[in-house]
PDB file of C-alpha atoms and ligand atoms in Angstrom:
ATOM      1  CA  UNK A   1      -1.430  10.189  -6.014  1.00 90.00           C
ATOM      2  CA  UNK A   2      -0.628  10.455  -9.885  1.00 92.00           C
ATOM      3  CA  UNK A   3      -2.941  10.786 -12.618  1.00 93.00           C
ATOM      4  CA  UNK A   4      -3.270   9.300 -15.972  1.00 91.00           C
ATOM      5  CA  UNK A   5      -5.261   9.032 -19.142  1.00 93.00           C
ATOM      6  CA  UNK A   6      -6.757   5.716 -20.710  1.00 90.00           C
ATOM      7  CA  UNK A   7      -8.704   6.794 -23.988  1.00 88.00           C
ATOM      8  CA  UNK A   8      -9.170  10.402 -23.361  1.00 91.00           C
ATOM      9  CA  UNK A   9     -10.470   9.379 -19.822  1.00 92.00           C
ATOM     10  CA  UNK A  10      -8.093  10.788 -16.506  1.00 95.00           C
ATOM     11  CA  UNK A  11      -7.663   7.891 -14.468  1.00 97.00           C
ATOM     12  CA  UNK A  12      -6.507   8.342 -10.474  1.00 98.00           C
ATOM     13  CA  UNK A  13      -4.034   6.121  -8.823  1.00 98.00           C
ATOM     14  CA  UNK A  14      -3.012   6.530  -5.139  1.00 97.00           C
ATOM     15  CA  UNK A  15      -2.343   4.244  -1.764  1.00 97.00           C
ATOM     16  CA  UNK A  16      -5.387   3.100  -0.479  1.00 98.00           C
ATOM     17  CA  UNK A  17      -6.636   4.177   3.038  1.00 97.00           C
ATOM     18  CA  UNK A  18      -8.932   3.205   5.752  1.00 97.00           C
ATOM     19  CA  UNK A  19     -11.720   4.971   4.461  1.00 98.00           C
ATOM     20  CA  UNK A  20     -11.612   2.801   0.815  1.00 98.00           C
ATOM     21  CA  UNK A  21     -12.833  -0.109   2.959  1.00 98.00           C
ATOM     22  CA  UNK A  22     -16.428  -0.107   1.816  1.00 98.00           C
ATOM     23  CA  UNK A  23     -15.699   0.697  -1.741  1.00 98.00           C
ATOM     24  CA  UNK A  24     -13.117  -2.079  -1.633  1.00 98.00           C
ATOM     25  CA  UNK A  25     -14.926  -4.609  -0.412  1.00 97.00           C
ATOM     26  CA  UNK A  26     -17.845  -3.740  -3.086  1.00 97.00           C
ATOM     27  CA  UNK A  27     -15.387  -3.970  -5.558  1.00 98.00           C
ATOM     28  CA  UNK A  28     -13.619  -7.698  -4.506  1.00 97.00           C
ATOM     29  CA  UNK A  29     -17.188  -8.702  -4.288  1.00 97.00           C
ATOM     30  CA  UNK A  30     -17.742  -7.463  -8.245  1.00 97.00           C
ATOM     31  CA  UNK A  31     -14.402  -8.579  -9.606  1.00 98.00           C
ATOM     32  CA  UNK A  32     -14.985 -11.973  -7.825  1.00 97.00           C
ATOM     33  CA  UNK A  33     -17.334 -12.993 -10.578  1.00 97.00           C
ATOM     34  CA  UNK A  34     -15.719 -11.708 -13.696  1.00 98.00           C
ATOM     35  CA  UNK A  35     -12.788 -14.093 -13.493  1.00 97.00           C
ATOM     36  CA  UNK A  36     -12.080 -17.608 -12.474  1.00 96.00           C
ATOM     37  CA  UNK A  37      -8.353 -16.131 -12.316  1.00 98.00           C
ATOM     38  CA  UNK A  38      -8.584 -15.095  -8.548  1.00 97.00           C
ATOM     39  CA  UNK A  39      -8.114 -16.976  -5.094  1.00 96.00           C
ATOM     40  CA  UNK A  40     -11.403 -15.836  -4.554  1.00 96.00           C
ATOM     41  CA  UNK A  41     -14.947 -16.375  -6.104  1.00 96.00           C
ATOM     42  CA  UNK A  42     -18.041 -14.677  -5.721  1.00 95.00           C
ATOM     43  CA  UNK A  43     -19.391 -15.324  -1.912  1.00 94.00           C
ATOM     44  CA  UNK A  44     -15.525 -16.542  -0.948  1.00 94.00           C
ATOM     45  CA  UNK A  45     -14.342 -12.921   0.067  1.00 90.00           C
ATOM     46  CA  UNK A  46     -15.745 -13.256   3.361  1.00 90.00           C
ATOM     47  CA  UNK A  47     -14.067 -10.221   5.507  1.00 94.00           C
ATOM     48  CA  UNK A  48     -16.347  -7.455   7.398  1.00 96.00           C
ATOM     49  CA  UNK A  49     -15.792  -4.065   7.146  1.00 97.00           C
ATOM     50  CA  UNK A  50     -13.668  -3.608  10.391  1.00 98.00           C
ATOM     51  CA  UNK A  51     -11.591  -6.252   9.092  1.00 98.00           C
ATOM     52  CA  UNK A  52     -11.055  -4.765   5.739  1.00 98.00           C
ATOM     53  CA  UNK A  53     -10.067  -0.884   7.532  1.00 98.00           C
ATOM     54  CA  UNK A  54      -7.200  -2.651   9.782  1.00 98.00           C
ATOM     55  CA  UNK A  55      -5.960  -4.542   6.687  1.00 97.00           C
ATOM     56  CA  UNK A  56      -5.942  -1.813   5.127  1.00 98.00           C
ATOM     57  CA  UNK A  57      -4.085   0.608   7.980  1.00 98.00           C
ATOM     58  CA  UNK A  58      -1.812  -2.116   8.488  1.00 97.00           C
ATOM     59  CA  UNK A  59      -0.719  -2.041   5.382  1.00 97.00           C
ATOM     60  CA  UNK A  60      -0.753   1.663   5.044  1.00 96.00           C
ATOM     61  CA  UNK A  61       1.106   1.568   7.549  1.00 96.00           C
ATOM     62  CA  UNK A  62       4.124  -1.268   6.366  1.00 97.00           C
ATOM     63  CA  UNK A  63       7.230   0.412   4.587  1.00 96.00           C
ATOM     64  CA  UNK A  64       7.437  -2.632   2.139  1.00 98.00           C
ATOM     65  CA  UNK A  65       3.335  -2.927   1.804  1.00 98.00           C
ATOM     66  CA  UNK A  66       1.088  -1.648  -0.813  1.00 98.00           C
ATOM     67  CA  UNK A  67      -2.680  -1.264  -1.924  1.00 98.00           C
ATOM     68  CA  UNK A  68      -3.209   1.308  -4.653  1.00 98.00           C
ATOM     69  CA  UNK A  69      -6.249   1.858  -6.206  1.00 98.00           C
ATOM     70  CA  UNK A  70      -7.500   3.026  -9.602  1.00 98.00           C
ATOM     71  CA  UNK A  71     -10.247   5.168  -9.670  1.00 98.00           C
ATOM     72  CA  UNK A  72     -12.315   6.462 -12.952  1.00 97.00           C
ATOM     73  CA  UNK A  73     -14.759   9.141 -11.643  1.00 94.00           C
ATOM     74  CA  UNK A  74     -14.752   8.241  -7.842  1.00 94.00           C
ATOM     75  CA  UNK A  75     -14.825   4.503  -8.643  1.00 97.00           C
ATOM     76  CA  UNK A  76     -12.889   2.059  -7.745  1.00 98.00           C
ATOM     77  CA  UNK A  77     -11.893   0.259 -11.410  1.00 98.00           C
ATOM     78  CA  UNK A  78      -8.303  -1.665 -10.318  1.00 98.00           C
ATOM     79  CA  UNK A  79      -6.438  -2.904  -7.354  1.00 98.00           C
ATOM     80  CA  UNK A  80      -2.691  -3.473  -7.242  1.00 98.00           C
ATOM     81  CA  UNK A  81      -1.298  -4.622  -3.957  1.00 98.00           C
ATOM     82  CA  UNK A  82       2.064  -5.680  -2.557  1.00 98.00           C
ATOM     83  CA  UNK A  83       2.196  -7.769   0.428  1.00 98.00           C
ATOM     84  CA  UNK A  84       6.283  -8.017   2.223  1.00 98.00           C
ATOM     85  CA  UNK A  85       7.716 -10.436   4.268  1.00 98.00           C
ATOM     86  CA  UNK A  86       6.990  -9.869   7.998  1.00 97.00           C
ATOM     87  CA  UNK A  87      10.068 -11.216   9.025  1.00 98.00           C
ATOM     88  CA  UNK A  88      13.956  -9.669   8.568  1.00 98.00           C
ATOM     89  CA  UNK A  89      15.088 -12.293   5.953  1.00 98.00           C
ATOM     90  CA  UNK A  90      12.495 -12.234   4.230  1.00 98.00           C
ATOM     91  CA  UNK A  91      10.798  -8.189   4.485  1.00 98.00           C
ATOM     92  CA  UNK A  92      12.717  -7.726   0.687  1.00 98.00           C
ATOM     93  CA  UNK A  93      10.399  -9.721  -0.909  1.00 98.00           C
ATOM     94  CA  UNK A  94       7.058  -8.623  -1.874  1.00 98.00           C
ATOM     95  CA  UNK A  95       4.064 -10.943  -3.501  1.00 98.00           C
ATOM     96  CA  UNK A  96       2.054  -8.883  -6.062  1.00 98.00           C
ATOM     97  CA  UNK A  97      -1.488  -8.949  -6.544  1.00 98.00           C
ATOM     98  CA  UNK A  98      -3.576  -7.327  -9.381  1.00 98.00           C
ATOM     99  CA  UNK A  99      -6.983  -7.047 -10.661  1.00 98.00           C
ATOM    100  CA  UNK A 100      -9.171  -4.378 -12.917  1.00 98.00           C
ATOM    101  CA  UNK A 101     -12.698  -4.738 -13.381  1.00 98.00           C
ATOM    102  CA  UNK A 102     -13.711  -6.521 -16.719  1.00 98.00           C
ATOM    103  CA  UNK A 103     -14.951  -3.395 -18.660  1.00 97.00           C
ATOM    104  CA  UNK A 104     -11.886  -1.583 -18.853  1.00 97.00           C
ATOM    105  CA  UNK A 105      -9.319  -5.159 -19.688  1.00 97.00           C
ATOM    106  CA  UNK A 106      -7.223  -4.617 -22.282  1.00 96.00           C
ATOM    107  CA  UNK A 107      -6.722  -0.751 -22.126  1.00 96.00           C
ATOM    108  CA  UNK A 108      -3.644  -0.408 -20.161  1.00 96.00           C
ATOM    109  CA  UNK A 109      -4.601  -0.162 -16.998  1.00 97.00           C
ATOM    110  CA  UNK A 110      -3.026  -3.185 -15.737  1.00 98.00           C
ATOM    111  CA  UNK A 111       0.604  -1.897 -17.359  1.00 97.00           C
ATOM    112  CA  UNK A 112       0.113   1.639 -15.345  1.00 97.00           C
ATOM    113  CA  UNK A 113      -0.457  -0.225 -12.417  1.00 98.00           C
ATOM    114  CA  UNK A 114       2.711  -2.474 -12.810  1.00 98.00           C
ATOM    115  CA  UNK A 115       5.213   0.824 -13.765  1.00 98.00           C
ATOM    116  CA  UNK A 116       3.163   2.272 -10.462  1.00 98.00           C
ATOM    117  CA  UNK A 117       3.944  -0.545  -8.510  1.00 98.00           C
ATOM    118  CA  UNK A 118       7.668  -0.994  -9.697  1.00 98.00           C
ATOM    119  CA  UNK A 119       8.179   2.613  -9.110  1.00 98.00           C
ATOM    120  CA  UNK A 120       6.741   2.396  -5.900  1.00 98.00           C
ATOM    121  CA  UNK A 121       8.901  -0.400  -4.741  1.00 98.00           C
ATOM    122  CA  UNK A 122      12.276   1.143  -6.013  1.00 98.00           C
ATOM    123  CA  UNK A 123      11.815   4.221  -3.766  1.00 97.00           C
ATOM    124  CA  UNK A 124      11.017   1.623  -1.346  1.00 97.00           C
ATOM    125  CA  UNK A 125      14.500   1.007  -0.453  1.00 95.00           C
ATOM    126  CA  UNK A 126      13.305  -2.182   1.256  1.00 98.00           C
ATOM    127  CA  UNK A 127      11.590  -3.852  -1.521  1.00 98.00           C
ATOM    128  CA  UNK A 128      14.410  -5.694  -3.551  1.00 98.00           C
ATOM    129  CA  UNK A 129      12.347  -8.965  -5.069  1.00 98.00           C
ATOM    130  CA  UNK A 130       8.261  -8.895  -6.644  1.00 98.00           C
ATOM    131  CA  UNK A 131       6.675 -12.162  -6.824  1.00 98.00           C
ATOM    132  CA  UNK A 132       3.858 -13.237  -8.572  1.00 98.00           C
ATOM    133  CA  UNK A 133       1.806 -16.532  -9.427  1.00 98.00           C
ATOM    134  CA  UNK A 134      -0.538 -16.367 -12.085  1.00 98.00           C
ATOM    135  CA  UNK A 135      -2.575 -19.243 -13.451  1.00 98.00           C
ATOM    136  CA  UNK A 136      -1.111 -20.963 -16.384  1.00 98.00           C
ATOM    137  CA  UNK A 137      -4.286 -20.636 -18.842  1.00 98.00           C
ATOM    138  CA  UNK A 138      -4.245 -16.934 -17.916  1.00 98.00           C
ATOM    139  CA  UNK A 139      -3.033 -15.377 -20.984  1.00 98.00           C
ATOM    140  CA  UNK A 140      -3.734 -11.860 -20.904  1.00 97.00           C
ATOM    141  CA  UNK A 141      -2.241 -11.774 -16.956  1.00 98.00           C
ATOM    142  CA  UNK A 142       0.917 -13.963 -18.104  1.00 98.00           C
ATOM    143  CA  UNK A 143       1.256 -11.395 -21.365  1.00 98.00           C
ATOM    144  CA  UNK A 144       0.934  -8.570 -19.362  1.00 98.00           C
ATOM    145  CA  UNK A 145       3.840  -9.684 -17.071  1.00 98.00           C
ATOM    146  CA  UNK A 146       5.999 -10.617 -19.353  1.00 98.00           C
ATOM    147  CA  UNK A 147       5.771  -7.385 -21.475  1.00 98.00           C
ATOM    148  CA  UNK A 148       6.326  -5.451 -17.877  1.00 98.00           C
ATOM    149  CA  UNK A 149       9.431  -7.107 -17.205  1.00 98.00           C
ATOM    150  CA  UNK A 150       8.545  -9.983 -15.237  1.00 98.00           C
ATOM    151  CA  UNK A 151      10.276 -13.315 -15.596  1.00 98.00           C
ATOM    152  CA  UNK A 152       9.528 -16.967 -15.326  1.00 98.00           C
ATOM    153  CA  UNK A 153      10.732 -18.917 -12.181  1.00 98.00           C
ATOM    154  CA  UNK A 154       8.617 -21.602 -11.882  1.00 98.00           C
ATOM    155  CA  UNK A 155       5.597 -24.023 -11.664  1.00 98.00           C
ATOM    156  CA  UNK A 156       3.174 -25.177  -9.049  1.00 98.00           C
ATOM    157  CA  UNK A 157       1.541 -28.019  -9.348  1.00 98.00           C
ATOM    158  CA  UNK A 158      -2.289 -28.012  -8.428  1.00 98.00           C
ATOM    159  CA  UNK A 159      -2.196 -24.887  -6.944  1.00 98.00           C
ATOM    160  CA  UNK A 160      -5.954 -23.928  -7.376  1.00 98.00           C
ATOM    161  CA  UNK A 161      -8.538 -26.207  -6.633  1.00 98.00           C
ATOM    162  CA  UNK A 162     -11.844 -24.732  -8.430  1.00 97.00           C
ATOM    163  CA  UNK A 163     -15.046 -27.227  -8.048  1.00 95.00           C
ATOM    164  CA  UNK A 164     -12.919 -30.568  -8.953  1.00 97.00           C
ATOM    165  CA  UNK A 165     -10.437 -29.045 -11.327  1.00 98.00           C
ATOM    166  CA  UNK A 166      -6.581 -28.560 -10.553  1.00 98.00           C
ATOM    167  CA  UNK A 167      -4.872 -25.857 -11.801  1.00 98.00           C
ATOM    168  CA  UNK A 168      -1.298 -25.030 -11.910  1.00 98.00           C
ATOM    169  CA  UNK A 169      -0.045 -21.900 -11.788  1.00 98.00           C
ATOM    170  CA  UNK A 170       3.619 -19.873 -12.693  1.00 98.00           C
ATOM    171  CA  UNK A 171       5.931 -18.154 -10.172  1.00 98.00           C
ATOM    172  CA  UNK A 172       6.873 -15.097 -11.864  1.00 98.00           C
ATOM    173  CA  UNK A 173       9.518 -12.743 -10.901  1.00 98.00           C
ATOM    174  CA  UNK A 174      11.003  -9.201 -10.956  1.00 98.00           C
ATOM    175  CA  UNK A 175      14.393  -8.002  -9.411  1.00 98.00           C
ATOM    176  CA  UNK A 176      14.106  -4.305  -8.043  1.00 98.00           C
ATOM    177  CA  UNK A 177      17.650  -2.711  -7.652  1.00 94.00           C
TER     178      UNK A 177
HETATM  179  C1  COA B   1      -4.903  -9.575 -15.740  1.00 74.74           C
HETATM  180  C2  COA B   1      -5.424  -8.140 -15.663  1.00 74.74           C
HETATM  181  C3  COA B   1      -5.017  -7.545 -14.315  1.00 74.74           C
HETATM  182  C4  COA B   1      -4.767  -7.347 -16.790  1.00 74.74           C
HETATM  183  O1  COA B   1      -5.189  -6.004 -16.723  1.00 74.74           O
HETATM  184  P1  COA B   1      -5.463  -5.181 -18.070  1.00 74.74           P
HETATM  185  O2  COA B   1      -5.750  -3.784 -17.681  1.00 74.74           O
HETATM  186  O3  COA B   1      -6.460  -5.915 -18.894  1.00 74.74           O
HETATM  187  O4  COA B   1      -4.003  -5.252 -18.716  1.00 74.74           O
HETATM  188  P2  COA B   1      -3.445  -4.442 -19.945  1.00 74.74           P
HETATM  189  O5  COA B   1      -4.553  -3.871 -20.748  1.00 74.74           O
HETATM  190  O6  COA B   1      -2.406  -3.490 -19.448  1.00 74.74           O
HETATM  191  O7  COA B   1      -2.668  -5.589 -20.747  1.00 74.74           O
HETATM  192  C5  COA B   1      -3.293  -6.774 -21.071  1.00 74.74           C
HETATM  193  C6  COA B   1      -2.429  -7.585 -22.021  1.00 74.74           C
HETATM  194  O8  COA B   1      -3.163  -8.682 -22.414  1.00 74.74           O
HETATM  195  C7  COA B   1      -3.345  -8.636 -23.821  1.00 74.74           C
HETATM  196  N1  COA B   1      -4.647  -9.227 -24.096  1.00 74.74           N
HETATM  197  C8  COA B   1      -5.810  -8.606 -24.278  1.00 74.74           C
HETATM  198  N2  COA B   1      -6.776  -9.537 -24.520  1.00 74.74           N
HETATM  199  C9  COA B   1      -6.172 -10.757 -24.466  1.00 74.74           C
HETATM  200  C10 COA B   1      -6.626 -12.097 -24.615  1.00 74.74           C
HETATM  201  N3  COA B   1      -7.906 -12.385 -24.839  1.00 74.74           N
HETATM  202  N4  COA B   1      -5.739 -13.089 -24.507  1.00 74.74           N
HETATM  203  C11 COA B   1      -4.461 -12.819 -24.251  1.00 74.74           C
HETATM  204  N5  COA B   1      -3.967 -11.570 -24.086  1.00 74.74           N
HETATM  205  C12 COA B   1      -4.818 -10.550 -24.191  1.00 74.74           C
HETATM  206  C13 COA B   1      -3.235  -7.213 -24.170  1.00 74.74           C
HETATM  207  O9  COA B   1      -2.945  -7.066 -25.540  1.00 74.74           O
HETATM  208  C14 COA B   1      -2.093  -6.847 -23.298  1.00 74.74           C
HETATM  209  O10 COA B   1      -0.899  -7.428 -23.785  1.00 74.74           O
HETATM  210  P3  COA B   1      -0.095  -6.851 -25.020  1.00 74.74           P
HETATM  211  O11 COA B   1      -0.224  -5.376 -24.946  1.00 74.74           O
HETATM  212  O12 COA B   1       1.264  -7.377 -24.824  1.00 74.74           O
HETATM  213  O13 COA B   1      -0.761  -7.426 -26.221  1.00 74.74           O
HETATM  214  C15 COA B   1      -6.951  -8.057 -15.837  1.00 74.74           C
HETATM  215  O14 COA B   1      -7.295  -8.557 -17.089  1.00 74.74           O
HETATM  216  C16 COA B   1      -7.743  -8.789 -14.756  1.00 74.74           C
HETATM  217  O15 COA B   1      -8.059  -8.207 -13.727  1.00 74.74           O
HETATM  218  N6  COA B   1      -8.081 -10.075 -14.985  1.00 74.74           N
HETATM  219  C17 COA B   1      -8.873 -10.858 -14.043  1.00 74.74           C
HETATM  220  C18 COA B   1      -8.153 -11.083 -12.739  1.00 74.74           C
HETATM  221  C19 COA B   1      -6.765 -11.598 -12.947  1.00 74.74           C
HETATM  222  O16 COA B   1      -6.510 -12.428 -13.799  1.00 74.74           O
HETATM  223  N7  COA B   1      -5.840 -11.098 -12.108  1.00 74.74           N
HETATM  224  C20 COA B   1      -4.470 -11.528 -12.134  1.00 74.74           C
HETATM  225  C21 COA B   1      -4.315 -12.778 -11.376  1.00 74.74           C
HETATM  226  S1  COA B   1      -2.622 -13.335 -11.404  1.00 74.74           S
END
């Protein structure tokens, strides 16, 4: 658990447990609808609560796994997770996920939740590769990664199919030694 101030405000960050199920699954459920950025929209998060607590122990549980949460007052207000390879060659690698909800964008929480993350990952000792893919009309995500280090690897063609739109997104990544 560390703590951190945004605009005068102390901010929590710490590995999610079982018992954020609820709260988490509120919070996909908000964050769903704020952004057409996610693999999920609102209704498309369909997981039940027991689901959600072993997804969530599991990955408690995995040395090169991670869901920490930001919380403002009790409240969950940002996600960053880190989901490793299952198998030997590829347990190194870890895909990133991130999201904050839309009334605190653009304040730094994302960034805290990247150095968290990259931190997180060096003490790791397993984790030696972050991945990411981020929509290519998402500006502040793709400005956010590039400022934390990230680095372009890639397109992929039509990889989000919203109503009858393609989109393509980036493969970004980050080398942790
Ligand atoms: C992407 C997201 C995680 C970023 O979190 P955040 O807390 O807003 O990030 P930060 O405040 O640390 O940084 C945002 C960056 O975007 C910039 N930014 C702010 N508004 C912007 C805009 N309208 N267009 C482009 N960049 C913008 C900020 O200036 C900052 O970059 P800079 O400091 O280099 O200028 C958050 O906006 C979010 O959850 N978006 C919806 C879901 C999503 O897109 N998730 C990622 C999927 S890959």
């Amino acid at each position: 658990m560390e703590n951190f101030i945004i605009e005068n405000t102390e901010l929590i960050i710490r590995e999610a447990t079982k018992s954020d199920a609820k709260d988490l699954i509120d919070y996909l459920d908000k964050i769903a609808g704020e952004s057409d950025f996610l693999t999920f929209g609102v209704g498309e998060m369909i997981i039940s609560l027991e689901q959600e607590e072993m997804f969530l122990e599991n990955s408690y549980k995995q040395e090169n796994a991670l869901i920490a949460l930001v919380f403002l007052d009790e409240r969950i207000i940002g996600c960053v997770s880190l989901a490793g390879g299952v198998k030997p060659r590829l347990r190194h690698v870890g895909e990133m996920g991130i999201s904050v909800l839309e009334a605190y964008w653009g304040k730094g929480v994302g960034e805290m939740m990247i150095d968290y993350l990259i931190n997180w990952s060096k003490k790791t000792g397993v984790i030696r590769k972050i991945n990411l893919k981020v929509r290519n009309d998402n500006a502040r995500g793709l400005n956010l990664y590039k400022r934390t280090g990230f680095e372009l690897e890639g397109t992929v063609r039509r990889d989000m199919l919203i109503g009858n739109k393609f989109y393509d997104s980036i493969i970004m990544g980050m080398l942790i030694d």
